[in-house]
PDB file of C-alpha atoms in Angstrom:
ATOM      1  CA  UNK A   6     -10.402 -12.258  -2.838  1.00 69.00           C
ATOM      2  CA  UNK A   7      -8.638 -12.396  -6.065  1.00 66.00           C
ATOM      3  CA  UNK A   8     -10.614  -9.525  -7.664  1.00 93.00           C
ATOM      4  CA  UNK A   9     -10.147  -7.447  -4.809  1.00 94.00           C
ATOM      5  CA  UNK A  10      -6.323  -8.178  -4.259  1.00 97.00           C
ATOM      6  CA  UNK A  11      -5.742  -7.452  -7.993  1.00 97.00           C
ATOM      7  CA  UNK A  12      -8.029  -3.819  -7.778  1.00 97.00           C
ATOM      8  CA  UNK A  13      -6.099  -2.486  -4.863  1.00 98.00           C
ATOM      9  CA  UNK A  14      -2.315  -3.517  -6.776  1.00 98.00           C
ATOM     10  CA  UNK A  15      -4.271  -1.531 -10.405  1.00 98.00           C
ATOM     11  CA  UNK A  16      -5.468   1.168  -7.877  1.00 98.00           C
ATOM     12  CA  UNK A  17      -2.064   1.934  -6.695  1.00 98.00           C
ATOM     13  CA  UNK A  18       0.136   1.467  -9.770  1.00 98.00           C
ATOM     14  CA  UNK A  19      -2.283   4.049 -11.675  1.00 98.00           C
ATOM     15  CA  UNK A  20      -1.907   6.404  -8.673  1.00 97.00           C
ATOM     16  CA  UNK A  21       1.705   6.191  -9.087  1.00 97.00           C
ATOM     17  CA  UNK A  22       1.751   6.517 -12.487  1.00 97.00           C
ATOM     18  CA  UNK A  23      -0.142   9.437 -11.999  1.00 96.00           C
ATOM     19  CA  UNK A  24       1.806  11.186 -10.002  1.00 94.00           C
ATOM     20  CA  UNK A  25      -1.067  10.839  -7.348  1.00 96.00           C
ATOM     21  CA  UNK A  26       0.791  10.796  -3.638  1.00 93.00           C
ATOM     22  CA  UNK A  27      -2.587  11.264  -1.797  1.00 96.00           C
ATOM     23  CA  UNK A  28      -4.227   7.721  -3.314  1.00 97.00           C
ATOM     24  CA  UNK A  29      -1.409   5.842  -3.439  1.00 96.00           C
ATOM     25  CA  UNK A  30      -0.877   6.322   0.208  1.00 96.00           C
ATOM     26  CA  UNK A  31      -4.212   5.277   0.885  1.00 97.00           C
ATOM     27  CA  UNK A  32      -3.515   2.298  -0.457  1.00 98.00           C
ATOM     28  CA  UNK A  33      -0.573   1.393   1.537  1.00 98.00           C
ATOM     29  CA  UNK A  34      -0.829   0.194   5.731  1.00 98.00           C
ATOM     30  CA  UNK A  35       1.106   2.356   7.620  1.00 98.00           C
ATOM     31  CA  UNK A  36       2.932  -0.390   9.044  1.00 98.00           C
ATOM     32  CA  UNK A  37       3.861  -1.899   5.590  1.00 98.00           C
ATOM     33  CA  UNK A  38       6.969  -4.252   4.868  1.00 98.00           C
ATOM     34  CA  UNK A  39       8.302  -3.338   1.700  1.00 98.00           C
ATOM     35  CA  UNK A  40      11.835  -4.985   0.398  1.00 98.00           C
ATOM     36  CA  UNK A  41      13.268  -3.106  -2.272  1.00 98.00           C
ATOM     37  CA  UNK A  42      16.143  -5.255  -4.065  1.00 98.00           C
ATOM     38  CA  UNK A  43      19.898  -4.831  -4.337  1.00 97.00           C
ATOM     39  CA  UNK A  44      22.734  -3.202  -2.343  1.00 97.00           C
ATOM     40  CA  UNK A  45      22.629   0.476  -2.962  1.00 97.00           C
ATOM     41  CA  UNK A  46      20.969   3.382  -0.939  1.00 96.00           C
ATOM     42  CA  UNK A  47      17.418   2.519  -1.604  1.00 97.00           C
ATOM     43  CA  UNK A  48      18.051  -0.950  -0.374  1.00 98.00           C
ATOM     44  CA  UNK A  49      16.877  -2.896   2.198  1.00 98.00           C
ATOM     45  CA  UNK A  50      13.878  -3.545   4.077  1.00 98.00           C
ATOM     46  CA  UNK A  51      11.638  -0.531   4.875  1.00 98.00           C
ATOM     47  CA  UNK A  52       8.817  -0.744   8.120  1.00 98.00           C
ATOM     48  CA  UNK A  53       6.369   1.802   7.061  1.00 98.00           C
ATOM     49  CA  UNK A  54       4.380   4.074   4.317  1.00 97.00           C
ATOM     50  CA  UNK A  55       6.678   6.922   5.737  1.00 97.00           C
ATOM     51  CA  UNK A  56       9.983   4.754   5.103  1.00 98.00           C
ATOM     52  CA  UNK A  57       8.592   3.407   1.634  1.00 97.00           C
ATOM     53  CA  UNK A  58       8.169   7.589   0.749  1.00 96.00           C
ATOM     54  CA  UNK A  59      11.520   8.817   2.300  1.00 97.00           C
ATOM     55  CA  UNK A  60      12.813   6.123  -0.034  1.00 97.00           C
ATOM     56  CA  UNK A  61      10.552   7.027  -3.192  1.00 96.00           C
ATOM     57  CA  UNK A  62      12.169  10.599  -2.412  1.00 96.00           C
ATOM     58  CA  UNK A  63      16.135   9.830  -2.498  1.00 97.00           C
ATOM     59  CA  UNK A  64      15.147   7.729  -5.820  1.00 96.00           C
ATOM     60  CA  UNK A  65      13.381  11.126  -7.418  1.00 95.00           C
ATOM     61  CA  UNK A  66      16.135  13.337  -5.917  1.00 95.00           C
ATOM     62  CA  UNK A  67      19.018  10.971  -7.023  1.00 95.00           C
ATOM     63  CA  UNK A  68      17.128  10.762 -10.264  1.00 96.00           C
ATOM     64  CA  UNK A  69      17.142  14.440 -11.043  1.00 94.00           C
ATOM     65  CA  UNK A  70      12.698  13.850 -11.014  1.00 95.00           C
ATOM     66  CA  UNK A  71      13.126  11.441 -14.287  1.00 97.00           C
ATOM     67  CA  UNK A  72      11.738   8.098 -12.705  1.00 97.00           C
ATOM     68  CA  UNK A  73       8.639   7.328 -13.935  1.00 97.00           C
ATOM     69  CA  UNK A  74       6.338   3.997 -14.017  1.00 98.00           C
ATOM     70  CA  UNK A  75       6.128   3.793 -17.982  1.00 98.00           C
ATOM     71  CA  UNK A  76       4.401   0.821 -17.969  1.00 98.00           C
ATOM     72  CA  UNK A  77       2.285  -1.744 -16.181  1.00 98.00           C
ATOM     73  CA  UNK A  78       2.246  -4.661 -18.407  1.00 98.00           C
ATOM     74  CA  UNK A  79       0.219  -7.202 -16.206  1.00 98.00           C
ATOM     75  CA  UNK A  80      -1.193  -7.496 -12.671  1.00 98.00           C
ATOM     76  CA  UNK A  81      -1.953 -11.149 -11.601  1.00 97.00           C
ATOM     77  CA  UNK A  82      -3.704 -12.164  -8.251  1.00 97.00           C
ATOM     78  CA  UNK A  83      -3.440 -15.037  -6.266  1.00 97.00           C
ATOM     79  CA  UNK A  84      -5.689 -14.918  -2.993  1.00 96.00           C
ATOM     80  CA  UNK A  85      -4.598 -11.905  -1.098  1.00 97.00           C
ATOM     81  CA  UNK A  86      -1.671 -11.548  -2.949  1.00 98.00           C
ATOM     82  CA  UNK A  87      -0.980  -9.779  -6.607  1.00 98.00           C
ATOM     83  CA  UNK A  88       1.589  -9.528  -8.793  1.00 98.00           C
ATOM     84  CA  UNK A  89       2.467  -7.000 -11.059  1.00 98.00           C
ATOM     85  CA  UNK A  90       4.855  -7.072 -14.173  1.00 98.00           C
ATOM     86  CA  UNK A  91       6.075  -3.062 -14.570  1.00 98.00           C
ATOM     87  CA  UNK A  92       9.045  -1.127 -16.524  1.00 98.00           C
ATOM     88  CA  UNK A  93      10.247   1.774 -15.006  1.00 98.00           C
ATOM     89  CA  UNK A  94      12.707   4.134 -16.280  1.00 98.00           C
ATOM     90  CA  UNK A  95      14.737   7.309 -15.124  1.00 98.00           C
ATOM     91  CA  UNK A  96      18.089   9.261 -16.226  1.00 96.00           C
ATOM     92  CA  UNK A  97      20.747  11.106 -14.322  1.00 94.00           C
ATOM     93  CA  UNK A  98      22.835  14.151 -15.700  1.00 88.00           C
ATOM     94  CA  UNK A  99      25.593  12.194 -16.233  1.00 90.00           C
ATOM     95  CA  UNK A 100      24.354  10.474 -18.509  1.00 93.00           C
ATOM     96  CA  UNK A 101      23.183   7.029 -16.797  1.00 95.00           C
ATOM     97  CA  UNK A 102      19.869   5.399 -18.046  1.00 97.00           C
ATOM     98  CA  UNK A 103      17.529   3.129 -15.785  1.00 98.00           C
ATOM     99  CA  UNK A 104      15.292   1.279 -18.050  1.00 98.00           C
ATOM    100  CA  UNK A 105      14.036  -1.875 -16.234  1.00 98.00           C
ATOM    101  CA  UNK A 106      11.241  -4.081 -15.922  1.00 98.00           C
ATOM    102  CA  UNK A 107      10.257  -5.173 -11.885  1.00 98.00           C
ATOM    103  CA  UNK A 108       8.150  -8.117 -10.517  1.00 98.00           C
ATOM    104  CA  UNK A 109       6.231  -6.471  -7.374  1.00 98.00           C
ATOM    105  CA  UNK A 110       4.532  -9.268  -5.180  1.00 98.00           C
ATOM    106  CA  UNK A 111       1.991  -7.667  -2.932  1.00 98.00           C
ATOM    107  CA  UNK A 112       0.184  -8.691  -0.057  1.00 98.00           C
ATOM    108  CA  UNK A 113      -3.379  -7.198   0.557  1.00 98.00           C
ATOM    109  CA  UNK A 114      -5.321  -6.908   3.703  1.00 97.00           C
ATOM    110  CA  UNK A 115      -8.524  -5.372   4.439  1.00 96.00           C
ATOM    111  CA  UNK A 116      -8.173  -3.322   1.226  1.00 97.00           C
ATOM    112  CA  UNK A 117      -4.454  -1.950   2.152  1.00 98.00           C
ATOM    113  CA  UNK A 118      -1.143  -3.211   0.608  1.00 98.00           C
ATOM    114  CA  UNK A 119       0.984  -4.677   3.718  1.00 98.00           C
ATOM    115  CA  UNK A 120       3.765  -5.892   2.572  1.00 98.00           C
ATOM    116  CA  UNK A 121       5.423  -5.570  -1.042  1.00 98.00           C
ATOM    117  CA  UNK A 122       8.356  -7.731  -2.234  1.00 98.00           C
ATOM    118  CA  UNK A 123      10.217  -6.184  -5.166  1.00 98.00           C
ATOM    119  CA  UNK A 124      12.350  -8.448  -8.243  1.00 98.00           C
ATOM    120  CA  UNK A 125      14.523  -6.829 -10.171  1.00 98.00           C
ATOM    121  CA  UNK A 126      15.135  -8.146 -13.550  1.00 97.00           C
ATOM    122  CA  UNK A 127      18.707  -6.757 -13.719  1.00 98.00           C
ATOM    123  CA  UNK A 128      19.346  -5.488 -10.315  1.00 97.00           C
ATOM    124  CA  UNK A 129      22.962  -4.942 -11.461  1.00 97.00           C
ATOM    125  CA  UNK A 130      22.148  -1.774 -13.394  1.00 97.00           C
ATOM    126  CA  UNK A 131      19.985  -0.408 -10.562  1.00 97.00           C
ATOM    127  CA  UNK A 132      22.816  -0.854  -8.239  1.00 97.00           C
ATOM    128  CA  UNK A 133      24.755   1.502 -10.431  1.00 96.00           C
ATOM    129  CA  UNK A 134      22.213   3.754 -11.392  1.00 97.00           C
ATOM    130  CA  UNK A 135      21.036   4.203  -7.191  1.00 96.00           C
ATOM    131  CA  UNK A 136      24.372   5.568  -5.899  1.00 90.00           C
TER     132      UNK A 136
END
């Protein structure tokens, strides 16, 4: 189980990275749970792939298309469930820089990811970067 759990997590963080929208929505359950961190817009707790993308959206249209996944320094697994250690950054014209490294927990089932549970490492700058 661990193998698999930790293939799907590598399989979708390199289809993010790569810009890949088609295979890193196969990877996700339509009816996935994903908690994004903090109390800004892309807060909060969203109920499916289609939420999870609206919100991926305001972040590249807030961030003037800068965010990117720079780096995926470790994916653990655990049973059905994987961790990932990854640094993402992004800019805005005025000047603010997002440059910070995440903790994404995900559960896998029957090869999807259905529920993800992301940790901030200093979820006081991405409060004031996601306005």
């Amino acid at each position: 189980m661990e193998n698999e759990s930790k293939r799907v997590v590598t399989e979708f963080l390199t289809a993010v990275q790569q810009g890949n929208i088609e295979k890193s929505g196969q990877l996700l359950s339509p009816q996935i749970v994903w908690n994004q961190p903090g109390k800004n817009v892309i807060s909060g707790i969203k109920q499916s792939s289609s939420d999870v993308f609206a919100m991926v959206g305001t972040m590249f249209e807030l961030s003037g298309n800068t965010l990117r996944l720079v780096e995926v320094k470790s994916v653990s697994a655990n049973g059905n469930k994987a961790a990932a250690l990854v640094r993402w950054t992004a800019s805005k014209p005025d000047g603010k820089i997002l440059d910070v490294e995440n903790i994404d927990v995900y559960t896998i089932e029957n090869g999807k990811i259905i529920q993800a549970d992301i940790f901030s490492a200093d979820i006081d700058l991405e409060n004031q970067f996601w306005i």
